[in-house]
PDB file of C-alpha atoms in Angstrom:
ATOM      1  CA  MET A   1     -64.436-219.052 292.752  1.00  0.00           C
ATOM      2  CA  THR A   2     -65.619-215.665 291.542  1.00  0.00           C
ATOM      3  CA  SER A   3     -69.279-215.443 290.308  1.00  0.00           C
ATOM      4  CA  ASP A   4     -70.443-215.725 286.267  1.00  0.00           C
ATOM      5  CA  ILE A   5     -73.678-213.757 285.358  1.00  0.00           C
ATOM      6  CA  ASN A   6     -74.527-214.415 281.757  1.00  0.00           C
ATOM      7  CA  CYS A   7     -77.419-213.536 280.175  1.00  0.00           C
ATOM      8  CA  LYS A   8     -79.162-215.501 277.176  1.00  0.00           C
ATOM      9  CA  THR A   9     -82.410-213.260 274.453  1.00  0.00           C
ATOM     10  CA  VAL A  10     -83.509-215.267 272.505  1.00  0.00           C
ATOM     11  CA  ASN A  11     -87.409-213.873 269.620  1.00  0.00           C
ATOM     12  CA  SER A  12     -88.696-216.762 266.589  1.00  0.00           C
ATOM     13  CA  GLN A  13     -88.097-213.948 265.065  1.00  0.00           C
ATOM     14  CA  LEU A  14     -83.649-213.518 266.704  1.00  0.00           C
ATOM     15  CA  ASN A  15     -80.975-214.510 263.652  1.00  0.00           C
ATOM     16  CA  SER A  16     -80.933-217.422 266.860  1.00  0.00           C
ATOM     17  CA  PRO A  17     -80.229-217.019 269.680  1.00  0.00           C
ATOM     18  CA  LEU A  18     -77.909-214.600 271.543  1.00  0.00           C
ATOM     19  CA  ASN A  19     -75.961-215.155 274.292  1.00  0.00           C
ATOM     20  CA  LEU A  20     -74.499-213.025 276.007  1.00  0.00           C
ATOM     21  CA  ALA A  21     -71.894-212.465 278.694  1.00  0.00           C
ATOM     22  CA  VAL A  22     -69.746-209.802 281.626  1.00  0.00           C
ATOM     23  CA  LEU A  23     -66.819-209.684 282.951  1.00  0.00           C
ATOM     24  CA  ASN A  24     -64.563-207.392 285.072  1.00  0.00           C
ATOM     25  CA  VAL A  25     -61.811-209.451 284.829  1.00  0.00           C
ATOM     26  CA  CYS A  26     -59.742-207.025 287.002  1.00  0.00           C
ATOM     27  CA  GLY A  27     -56.864-207.009 283.969  1.00  0.00           C
ATOM     28  CA  LEU A  28     -57.417-207.903 281.078  1.00  0.00           C
ATOM     29  CA  LYS A  29     -53.907-208.888 279.141  1.00  0.00           C
ATOM     30  CA  THR A  30     -52.522-211.300 280.556  1.00  0.00           C
ATOM     31  CA  ARG A  31     -55.240-213.597 281.206  1.00  0.00           C
ATOM     32  CA  SER A  32     -56.068-212.999 277.522  1.00  0.00           C
ATOM     33  CA  LEU A  33     -53.496-215.539 277.476  1.00  0.00           C
ATOM     34  CA  TYR A  34     -54.749-217.943 278.968  1.00  0.00           C
ATOM     35  CA  PRO A  35     -56.276-221.102 276.974  1.00  0.00           C
ATOM     36  CA  GLU A  36     -58.557-221.282 279.263  1.00  0.00           C
ATOM     37  CA  PHE A  37     -60.350-217.863 279.763  1.00  0.00           C
ATOM     38  CA  GLN A  38     -59.623-218.694 276.439  1.00  0.00           C
ATOM     39  CA  GLU A  39     -61.754-221.497 275.913  1.00  0.00           C
ATOM     40  CA  LEU A  40     -64.914-219.722 278.904  1.00  0.00           C
ATOM     41  CA  ILE A  41     -64.957-216.190 276.027  1.00  0.00           C
ATOM     42  CA  SER A  42     -65.975-218.819 272.580  1.00  0.00           C
ATOM     43  CA  ASP A  43     -69.396-220.609 275.085  1.00  0.00           C
ATOM     44  CA  TYR A  44     -70.064-216.778 274.519  1.00  0.00           C
ATOM     45  CA  ASP A  45     -71.388-214.733 270.687  1.00  0.00           C
ATOM     46  CA  MET A  46     -70.220-211.621 272.707  1.00  0.00           C
ATOM     47  CA  PHE A  47     -67.441-211.317 275.730  1.00  0.00           C
ATOM     48  CA  CYS A  48     -67.563-207.764 277.630  1.00  0.00           C
ATOM     49  CA  VAL A  49     -64.659-207.088 280.232  1.00  0.00           C
ATOM     50  CA  ALA A  50     -64.609-204.021 282.645  1.00  0.00           C
ATOM     51  CA  GLU A  51     -61.936-203.052 283.957  1.00  0.00           C
ATOM     52  CA  THR A  52     -59.558-204.430 281.289  1.00  0.00           C
ATOM     53  CA  LYS A  53     -56.783-201.661 282.750  1.00  0.00           C
ATOM     54  CA  LEU A  54     -55.631-201.464 278.886  1.00  0.00           C
ATOM     55  CA  ASP A  55     -54.337-198.697 276.938  1.00  0.00           C
ATOM     56  CA  SER A  56     -54.399-197.307 273.758  1.00  0.00           C
ATOM     57  CA  THR A  57     -51.435-199.416 272.592  1.00  0.00           C
ATOM     58  CA  ASP A  58     -52.066-202.849 273.936  1.00  0.00           C
ATOM     59  CA  ILE A  59     -52.620-205.538 271.618  1.00  0.00           C
ATOM     60  CA  ILE A  60     -55.634-208.805 272.653  1.00  0.00           C
ATOM     61  CA  SER A  61     -56.053-211.354 270.377  1.00  0.00           C
ATOM     62  CA  VAL A  62     -58.362-213.851 270.975  1.00  0.00           C
ATOM     63  CA  ASN A  63     -58.874-216.332 267.832  1.00  0.00           C
ATOM     64  CA  GLY A  64     -62.425-216.254 266.648  1.00  0.00           C
ATOM     65  CA  TYR A  65     -63.138-213.616 268.352  1.00  0.00           C
ATOM     66  CA  THR A  66     -62.783-208.970 267.069  1.00  0.00           C
ATOM     67  CA  PHE A  67     -61.730-207.113 270.743  1.00  0.00           C
ATOM     68  CA  ARG A  68     -63.016-203.171 270.391  1.00  0.00           C
ATOM     69  CA  SER A  69     -61.333-201.537 274.176  1.00  0.00           C
ATOM     70  CA  GLN A  70     -62.484-198.349 275.764  1.00  0.00           C
ATOM     71  CA  PRO A  71     -59.525-197.725 278.174  1.00  0.00           C
ATOM     72  CA  ARG A  72     -59.747-194.706 280.009  1.00  0.00           C
ATOM     73  CA  LYS A  73     -59.440-191.215 278.195  1.00  0.00           C
ATOM     74  CA  ARG A  74     -58.411-189.304 281.399  1.00  0.00           C
ATOM     75  CA  ARG A  75     -54.672-190.494 281.936  1.00  0.00           C
ATOM     76  CA  TYR A  76     -52.501-191.945 285.024  1.00  0.00           C
ATOM     77  CA  ILE A  77     -49.737-193.088 286.385  1.00  0.00           C
ATOM     78  CA  ARG A  78     -50.503-196.503 286.487  1.00  0.00           C
ATOM     79  CA  LYS A  79     -53.917-198.201 284.472  1.00  0.00           C
ATOM     80  CA  SER A  80     -56.129-198.800 285.718  1.00  0.00           C
ATOM     81  CA  GLY A  81     -60.492-199.101 284.235  1.00  0.00           C
ATOM     82  CA  GLY A  82     -61.585-199.585 281.201  1.00  0.00           C
ATOM     83  CA  ILE A  83     -63.813-201.769 279.398  1.00  0.00           C
ATOM     84  CA  GLY A  84     -64.026-204.147 275.686  1.00  0.00           C
ATOM     85  CA  VAL A  85     -65.261-206.627 273.920  1.00  0.00           C
ATOM     86  CA  PHE A  86     -64.987-209.906 272.532  1.00  0.00           C
ATOM     87  CA  VAL A  87     -67.710-209.726 269.099  1.00  0.00           C
ATOM     88  CA  LYS A  88     -68.002-213.205 267.490  1.00  0.00           C
ATOM     89  CA  ASP A  89     -65.889-212.639 264.013  1.00  0.00           C
ATOM     90  CA  SER A  90     -68.976-213.895 262.715  1.00  0.00           C
ATOM     91  CA  MET A  91     -71.484-210.900 264.228  1.00  0.00           C
ATOM     92  CA  ASN A  92     -68.356-208.258 263.939  1.00  0.00           C
ATOM     93  CA  LYS A  93     -70.083-206.260 261.106  1.00  0.00           C
ATOM     94  CA  TYR A  94     -73.454-206.221 262.610  1.00  0.00           C
ATOM     95  CA  VAL A  95     -71.829-204.508 265.970  1.00  0.00           C
ATOM     96  CA  GLU A  96     -71.305-200.958 265.797  1.00  0.00           C
ATOM     97  CA  LEU A  97     -70.419-198.797 268.256  1.00  0.00           C
ATOM     98  CA  ILE A  98     -71.642-195.747 269.626  1.00  0.00           C
ATOM     99  CA  GLU A  99     -69.499-192.708 270.692  1.00  0.00           C
ATOM    100  CA  THR A 100     -69.655-192.081 274.385  1.00  0.00           C
ATOM    101  CA  ASP A 101     -68.632-188.841 276.513  1.00  0.00           C
ATOM    102  CA  SER A 102     -68.248-191.325 279.708  1.00  0.00           C
ATOM    103  CA  ASP A 103     -65.684-193.536 280.515  1.00  0.00           C
ATOM    104  CA  TYR A 104     -68.900-195.589 282.345  1.00  0.00           C
ATOM    105  CA  VAL A 105     -70.242-196.999 280.256  1.00  0.00           C
ATOM    106  CA  PHE A 106     -68.919-198.855 276.225  1.00  0.00           C
ATOM    107  CA  TRP A 107     -72.119-197.895 273.805  1.00  0.00           C
ATOM    108  CA  LEU A 108     -73.253-200.681 271.162  1.00  0.00           C
ATOM    109  CA  LYS A 109     -75.336-201.742 269.443  1.00  0.00           C
ATOM    110  CA  ILE A 110     -77.140-204.889 267.071  1.00  0.00           C
ATOM    111  CA  CYS A 111     -77.805-204.239 264.318  1.00  0.00           C
ATOM    112  CA  LYS A 112     -81.408-205.423 263.042  1.00  0.00           C
ATOM    113  CA  LYS A 113     -80.418-207.116 260.538  1.00  0.00           C
ATOM    114  CA  TYR A 114     -77.945-209.421 261.908  1.00  0.00           C
ATOM    115  CA  LEU A 115     -81.051-210.301 264.747  1.00  0.00           C
ATOM    116  CA  LYS A 116     -83.340-210.801 262.245  1.00  0.00           C
ATOM    117  CA  SER A 117     -85.669-207.994 263.373  1.00  0.00           C
ATOM    118  CA  ASN A 118     -87.615-204.646 263.317  1.00  0.00           C
ATOM    119  CA  HIS A 119     -85.540-203.087 266.606  1.00  0.00           C
ATOM    120  CA  ASP A 120     -81.879-202.593 266.866  1.00  0.00           C
ATOM    121  CA  ILE A 121     -80.098-204.242 270.429  1.00  0.00           C
ATOM    122  CA  ILE A 122     -78.598-201.932 272.294  1.00  0.00           C
ATOM    123  CA  VAL A 123     -75.957-203.157 275.224  1.00  0.00           C
ATOM    124  CA  GLY A 124     -73.530-200.766 277.481  1.00  0.00           C
ATOM    125  CA  VAL A 125     -71.367-202.665 279.907  1.00  0.00           C
ATOM    126  CA  VAL A 126     -70.529-200.353 282.508  1.00  0.00           C
ATOM    127  CA  TYR A 127     -67.811-200.054 284.949  1.00  0.00           C
ATOM    128  CA  VAL A 128     -68.400-198.215 287.736  1.00  0.00           C
ATOM    129  CA  PRO A 129     -65.761-197.459 290.294  1.00  0.00           C
ATOM    130  CA  PRO A 130     -66.252-197.214 294.098  1.00  0.00           C
ATOM    131  CA  THR A 131     -67.567-193.596 295.689  1.00  0.00           C
ATOM    132  CA  GLN A 132     -64.474-194.041 298.132  1.00  0.00           C
ATOM    133  CA  SER A 133     -61.947-194.735 294.323  1.00  0.00           C
ATOM    134  CA  LYS A 134     -60.400-191.737 293.181  1.00  0.00           C
ATOM    135  CA  PHE A 135     -61.132-193.051 289.803  1.00  0.00           C
ATOM    136  CA  PHE A 136     -64.877-191.978 291.148  1.00  0.00           C
ATOM    137  CA  ASN A 137     -65.992-188.493 289.747  1.00  0.00           C
ATOM    138  CA  GLU A 138     -69.352-186.856 289.928  1.00  0.00           C
ATOM    139  CA  ASP A 139     -69.561-185.714 287.395  1.00  0.00           C
ATOM    140  CA  GLU A 140     -68.865-188.151 285.612  1.00  0.00           C
ATOM    141  CA  PHE A 141     -71.147-190.029 287.826  1.00  0.00           C
ATOM    142  CA  GLU A 142     -73.269-187.243 286.443  1.00  0.00           C
ATOM    143  CA  LEU A 143     -72.318-187.707 282.285  1.00  0.00           C
ATOM    144  CA  PHE A 144     -73.213-191.577 282.263  1.00  0.00           C
ATOM    145  CA  GLN A 145     -76.930-191.168 283.642  1.00  0.00           C
ATOM    146  CA  SER A 146     -77.684-188.553 281.127  1.00  0.00           C
ATOM    147  CA  GLU A 147     -76.908-191.500 278.290  1.00  0.00           C
ATOM    148  CA  ILE A 148     -79.206-194.087 279.524  1.00  0.00           C
ATOM    149  CA  THR A 149     -81.799-191.646 279.836  1.00  0.00           C
ATOM    150  CA  LYS A 150     -80.827-190.633 275.705  1.00  0.00           C
ATOM    151  CA  PHE A 151     -80.601-194.089 275.169  1.00  0.00           C
ATOM    152  CA  CYS A 152     -83.746-195.229 276.771  1.00  0.00           C
ATOM    153  CA  SER A 153     -85.092-192.601 275.600  1.00  0.00           C
ATOM    154  CA  GLU A 154     -84.716-193.532 271.586  1.00  0.00           C
ATOM    155  CA  HIS A 155     -84.235-197.040 271.817  1.00  0.00           C
ATOM    156  CA  ASP A 156     -86.507-199.977 273.554  1.00  0.00           C
ATOM    157  CA  TYR A 157     -84.642-202.780 273.654  1.00  0.00           C
ATOM    158  CA  VAL A 158     -81.598-201.465 276.232  1.00  0.00           C
ATOM    159  CA  TYR A 159     -79.435-203.862 278.674  1.00  0.00           C
ATOM    160  CA  LEU A 160     -77.229-202.643 281.319  1.00  0.00           C
ATOM    161  CA  CYS A 161     -74.673-204.604 282.305  1.00  0.00           C
ATOM    162  CA  GLY A 162     -71.224-204.179 284.713  1.00  0.00           C
ATOM    163  CA  ASP A 163     -69.557-204.290 287.542  1.00  0.00           C
ATOM    164  CA  ILE A 164     -71.804-200.489 289.375  1.00  0.00           C
ATOM    165  CA  ASN A 165     -70.056-201.519 292.321  1.00  0.00           C
ATOM    166  CA  ALA A 166     -73.849-200.734 294.050  1.00  0.00           C
ATOM    167  CA  GLN A 167     -75.332-202.264 296.483  1.00  0.00           C
ATOM    168  CA  THR A 168     -79.198-202.062 296.896  1.00  0.00           C
ATOM    169  CA  GLY A 169     -80.558-204.694 299.071  1.00  0.00           C
ATOM    170  CA  GLU A 170     -83.683-205.575 298.113  1.00  0.00           C
ATOM    171  CA  LEU A 171     -84.967-201.290 297.349  1.00  0.00           C
ATOM    172  CA  SER A 172     -87.680-201.301 295.121  1.00  0.00           C
ATOM    173  CA  ASP A 173     -86.531-200.113 291.775  1.00  0.00           C
ATOM    174  CA  TYR A 174     -89.809-199.612 291.205  1.00  0.00           C
ATOM    175  CA  THR A 175     -92.828-196.894 291.041  1.00  0.00           C
ATOM    176  CA  THR A 176     -96.148-197.443 291.961  1.00  0.00           C
ATOM    177  CA  ASP A 177     -99.861-196.122 290.844  1.00  0.00           C
ATOM    178  CA  ASP A 178    -100.654-193.332 293.180  1.00  0.00           C
ATOM    179  CA  GLU A 179    -104.882-192.813 293.070  1.00  0.00           C
ATOM    180  CA  PHE A 180    -104.806-189.662 294.935  1.00  0.00           C
ATOM    181  CA  LEU A 181    -102.105-187.947 292.280  1.00  0.00           C
ATOM    182  CA  ASN A 182    -104.329-189.662 289.290  1.00  0.00           C
ATOM    183  CA  ARG A 183    -107.296-187.673 290.366  1.00  0.00           C
ATOM    184  CA  PHE A 184    -104.878-184.550 291.462  1.00  0.00           C
ATOM    185  CA  PHE A 185    -103.231-184.269 287.920  1.00  0.00           C
ATOM    186  CA  ASP A 186    -106.035-186.410 285.517  1.00  0.00           C
ATOM    187  CA  PHE A 187    -103.262-188.279 284.285  1.00  0.00           C
ATOM    188  CA  ASP A 188    -104.676-190.026 281.671  1.00  0.00           C
ATOM    189  CA  GLU A 189    -104.421-194.061 280.393  1.00  0.00           C
ATOM    190  CA  GLU A 190    -101.372-193.380 278.404  1.00  0.00           C
ATOM    191  CA  THR A 191     -99.417-191.288 282.041  1.00  0.00           C
ATOM    192  CA  ILE A 192    -100.489-193.765 284.558  1.00  0.00           C
ATOM    193  CA  SER A 193     -99.300-196.520 282.411  1.00  0.00           C
ATOM    194  CA  PHE A 194     -95.225-194.935 282.238  1.00  0.00           C
ATOM    195  CA  TYR A 195     -96.072-194.810 285.827  1.00  0.00           C
ATOM    196  CA  ASP A 196     -97.037-197.494 287.563  1.00  0.00           C
ATOM    197  CA  GLN A 197     -94.073-200.092 287.101  1.00  0.00           C
ATOM    198  CA  LYS A 198     -95.082-202.710 289.222  1.00  0.00           C
ATOM    199  CA  SER A 199     -98.071-203.130 286.799  1.00  0.00           C
ATOM    200  CA  MET A 200     -96.315-203.246 283.352  1.00  0.00           C
ATOM    201  CA  LEU A 201     -93.759-205.395 285.346  1.00  0.00           C
ATOM    202  CA  GLU A 202     -97.075-207.562 286.356  1.00  0.00           C
ATOM    203  CA  ARG A 203     -98.617-207.733 282.688  1.00  0.00           C
ATOM    204  CA  ILE A 204     -95.068-209.735 281.199  1.00  0.00           C
ATOM    205  CA  GLY A 205     -95.757-211.805 283.397  1.00  0.00           C
ATOM    206  CA  ILE A 206     -91.861-210.650 285.450  1.00  0.00           C
ATOM    207  CA  GLN A 207     -91.863-211.426 289.065  1.00  0.00           C
ATOM    208  CA  VAL A 208     -92.105-208.237 290.632  1.00  0.00           C
ATOM    209  CA  PRO A 209     -90.278-208.322 294.818  1.00  0.00           C
ATOM    210  CA  ARG A 210     -86.459-209.554 293.519  1.00  0.00           C
ATOM    211  CA  LYS A 211     -84.281-210.836 296.508  1.00  0.00           C
ATOM    212  CA  SER A 212     -80.701-210.606 297.556  1.00  0.00           C
ATOM    213  CA  MET A 213     -77.842-212.594 299.775  1.00  0.00           C
ATOM    214  CA  ASP A 214     -76.190-208.449 300.561  1.00  0.00           C
ATOM    215  CA  LYS A 215     -79.053-206.259 302.741  1.00  0.00           C
ATOM    216  CA  LYS A 216     -76.302-203.968 302.148  1.00  0.00           C
ATOM    217  CA  LYS A 217     -77.077-200.449 300.378  1.00  0.00           C
ATOM    218  CA  ASN A 218     -74.979-198.034 299.522  1.00  0.00           C
ATOM    219  CA  ASN A 219     -74.878-194.485 297.698  1.00  0.00           C
ATOM    220  CA  ASN A 220     -74.519-195.825 293.996  1.00  0.00           C
ATOM    221  CA  GLY A 221     -77.142-197.946 294.690  1.00  0.00           C
ATOM    222  CA  PHE A 222     -79.346-195.630 296.016  1.00  0.00           C
ATOM    223  CA  LYS A 223     -78.116-194.541 291.961  1.00  0.00           C
ATOM    224  CA  LEU A 224     -78.662-197.146 290.346  1.00  0.00           C
ATOM    225  CA  ILE A 225     -82.203-197.373 292.741  1.00  0.00           C
ATOM    226  CA  ASP A 226     -83.053-193.758 290.634  1.00  0.00           C
ATOM    227  CA  ILE A 227     -81.417-194.193 287.335  1.00  0.00           C
ATOM    228  CA  CYS A 228     -84.355-197.982 287.082  1.00  0.00           C
ATOM    229  CA  LYS A 229     -87.180-195.808 287.773  1.00  0.00           C
ATOM    230  CA  ASN A 230     -86.177-192.686 285.911  1.00  0.00           C
ATOM    231  CA  ASN A 231     -85.234-194.768 282.669  1.00  0.00           C
ATOM    232  CA  ASN A 232     -87.996-197.609 283.075  1.00  0.00           C
ATOM    233  CA  LEU A 233     -85.319-200.348 283.907  1.00  0.00           C
ATOM    234  CA  THR A 234     -85.653-202.975 285.721  1.00  0.00           C
ATOM    235  CA  ILE A 235     -82.592-205.408 286.952  1.00  0.00           C
ATOM    236  CA  LEU A 236     -82.487-208.978 286.858  1.00  0.00           C
ATOM    237  CA  ASN A 237     -81.044-210.627 289.905  1.00  0.00           C
ATOM    238  CA  GLY A 238     -82.453-211.662 292.245  1.00  0.00           C
ATOM    239  CA  ARG A 239     -85.649-211.631 290.106  1.00  0.00           C
ATOM    240  CA  TYR A 240     -85.566-214.042 287.044  1.00  0.00           C
ATOM    241  CA  GLY A 241     -83.737-216.724 286.050  1.00  0.00           C
ATOM    242  CA  HIS A 242     -82.269-219.026 287.279  1.00  0.00           C
ATOM    243  CA  ASP A 243     -81.057-216.443 290.257  1.00  0.00           C
ATOM    244  CA  LYS A 244     -85.020-216.037 290.642  1.00  0.00           C
ATOM    245  CA  ASN A 245     -85.643-215.560 294.761  1.00  0.00           C
ATOM    246  CA  VAL A 246     -82.228-215.722 294.946  1.00  0.00           C
ATOM    247  CA  GLY A 247     -79.977-212.936 294.470  1.00  0.00           C
ATOM    248  CA  GLN A 248     -76.674-214.827 294.832  1.00  0.00           C
ATOM    249  CA  MET A 249     -73.944-212.803 295.467  1.00  0.00           C
ATOM    250  CA  THR A 250     -71.420-211.446 292.413  1.00  0.00           C
ATOM    251  CA  PHE A 251     -68.751-210.845 294.666  1.00  0.00           C
ATOM    252  CA  ARG A 252     -66.630-212.763 296.754  1.00  0.00           C
ATOM    253  CA  GLY A 253     -69.263-214.248 297.810  1.00  0.00           C
ATOM    254  CA  LEU A 254     -69.765-211.131 300.648  1.00  0.00           C
ATOM    255  CA  SER A 255     -71.525-208.233 298.198  1.00  0.00           C
ATOM    256  CA  VAL A 256     -73.862-207.911 295.359  1.00  0.00           C
ATOM    257  CA  ILE A 257     -72.522-205.530 293.259  1.00  0.00           C
ATOM    258  CA  ASP A 258     -72.248-206.918 289.772  1.00  0.00           C
ATOM    259  CA  TYR A 259     -75.484-206.421 287.451  1.00  0.00           C
ATOM    260  CA  VAL A 260     -77.805-208.022 284.332  1.00  0.00           C
ATOM    261  CA  ILE A 261     -80.136-204.663 284.039  1.00  0.00           C
ATOM    262  CA  SER A 262     -82.993-204.892 281.028  1.00  0.00           C
ATOM    263  CA  SER A 263     -85.808-202.050 279.357  1.00  0.00           C
ATOM    264  CA  TYR A 264     -89.059-203.725 279.712  1.00  0.00           C
ATOM    265  CA  LYS A 265     -89.210-204.163 276.220  1.00  0.00           C
ATOM    266  CA  GLY A 266     -85.801-205.752 276.204  1.00  0.00           C
ATOM    267  CA  LEU A 267     -87.120-208.414 279.293  1.00  0.00           C
ATOM    268  CA  GLN A 268     -89.375-209.897 276.674  1.00  0.00           C
ATOM    269  CA  ILE A 269     -86.740-210.927 274.555  1.00  0.00           C
ATOM    270  CA  LEU A 270     -84.586-213.029 278.052  1.00  0.00           C
ATOM    271  CA  SER A 271     -85.274-216.860 277.856  1.00  0.00           C
ATOM    272  CA  ASN A 272     -82.651-216.752 280.816  1.00  0.00           C
ATOM    273  CA  PHE A 273     -80.437-214.842 283.875  1.00  0.00           C
ATOM    274  CA  LYS A 274     -77.209-216.887 285.023  1.00  0.00           C
ATOM    275  CA  ILE A 275     -74.761-217.062 287.909  1.00  0.00           C
ATOM    276  CA  THR A 276     -72.393-219.603 287.970  1.00  0.00           C
ATOM    277  CA  GLU A 277     -69.207-220.335 289.588  1.00  0.00           C
ATOM    278  CA  LEU A 278     -65.770-219.495 288.580  1.00  0.00           C
ATOM    279  CA  ASP A 279     -61.942-220.583 289.060  1.00  0.00           C
ATOM    280  CA  ARG A 280     -59.873-217.825 290.907  1.00  0.00           C
ATOM    281  CA  LEU A 281     -58.577-217.813 286.829  1.00  0.00           C
ATOM    282  CA  PHE A 282     -60.677-215.312 285.553  1.00  0.00           C
ATOM    283  CA  SER A 283     -61.680-212.482 288.211  1.00  0.00           C
ATOM    284  CA  ASP A 284     -60.433-210.888 291.379  1.00  0.00           C
ATOM    285  CA  GLY A 285     -63.509-212.644 292.510  1.00  0.00           C
ATOM    286  CA  HIS A 286     -65.815-210.578 290.986  1.00  0.00           C
ATOM    287  CA  SER A 287     -69.581-211.755 288.672  1.00  0.00           C
ATOM    288  CA  LEU A 288     -69.380-212.417 284.592  1.00  0.00           C
ATOM    289  CA  LEU A 289     -72.347-210.014 283.726  1.00  0.00           C
TER     290      LEU A 289
END
């Protein structure tokens, strides 16, 4: 059995509730032919997939959806990595792909015209290989980080979701106010507010501490925590929706390495976050984000 993470965004200004999902499928071509897999996709407006193991010649088709793919840019003897998304045909023209130089993230923009909102929503579908893998590259990870910083600085509503191969335990993914530094540097209220992420979460009614059944940490985990702190992002796992105070394992009941992560403004339009058990038919043991 695997876990399935789905995140529903909703706002009174939006066209309708938006159901998003992401799953590390560990090979998409065969799975996409299963009727059960196609039925799973049909529950969502956008169904994102990681580790697709496709190349530019592969054709993936699911009735009612447009599939967009970002294969791994570097060629290897065997197919590996890769990210894609199934977008419901009714909203396809309102979803734009954003050019990226990174193999680790696939950026999408859901246009405000479809949402009937004042803001676009940016979704980064992520697959980061384990650090011990030959496919992991430090320069590629730095590029991945810099793109996150760019989009978080340009947009209020940003979500990251996918398999990051990051074990974060229950490390704090937020900063707190430091009265000594405030006095020493004479920070104004706006600057203090930016650095006091703990108070920001409290003001919008989001639980500050998060739980995790996985107490281990790894290098990707420490890096992910820094990414969150540096870009005003917060992890939903173990803190929100059905997973609040749970922190359910997302990979074979052994670890939490798959995440949904939101900007602080993005938190305010969420309605639910859920981890659901799936049959092994859909993945080799990963979570849907």
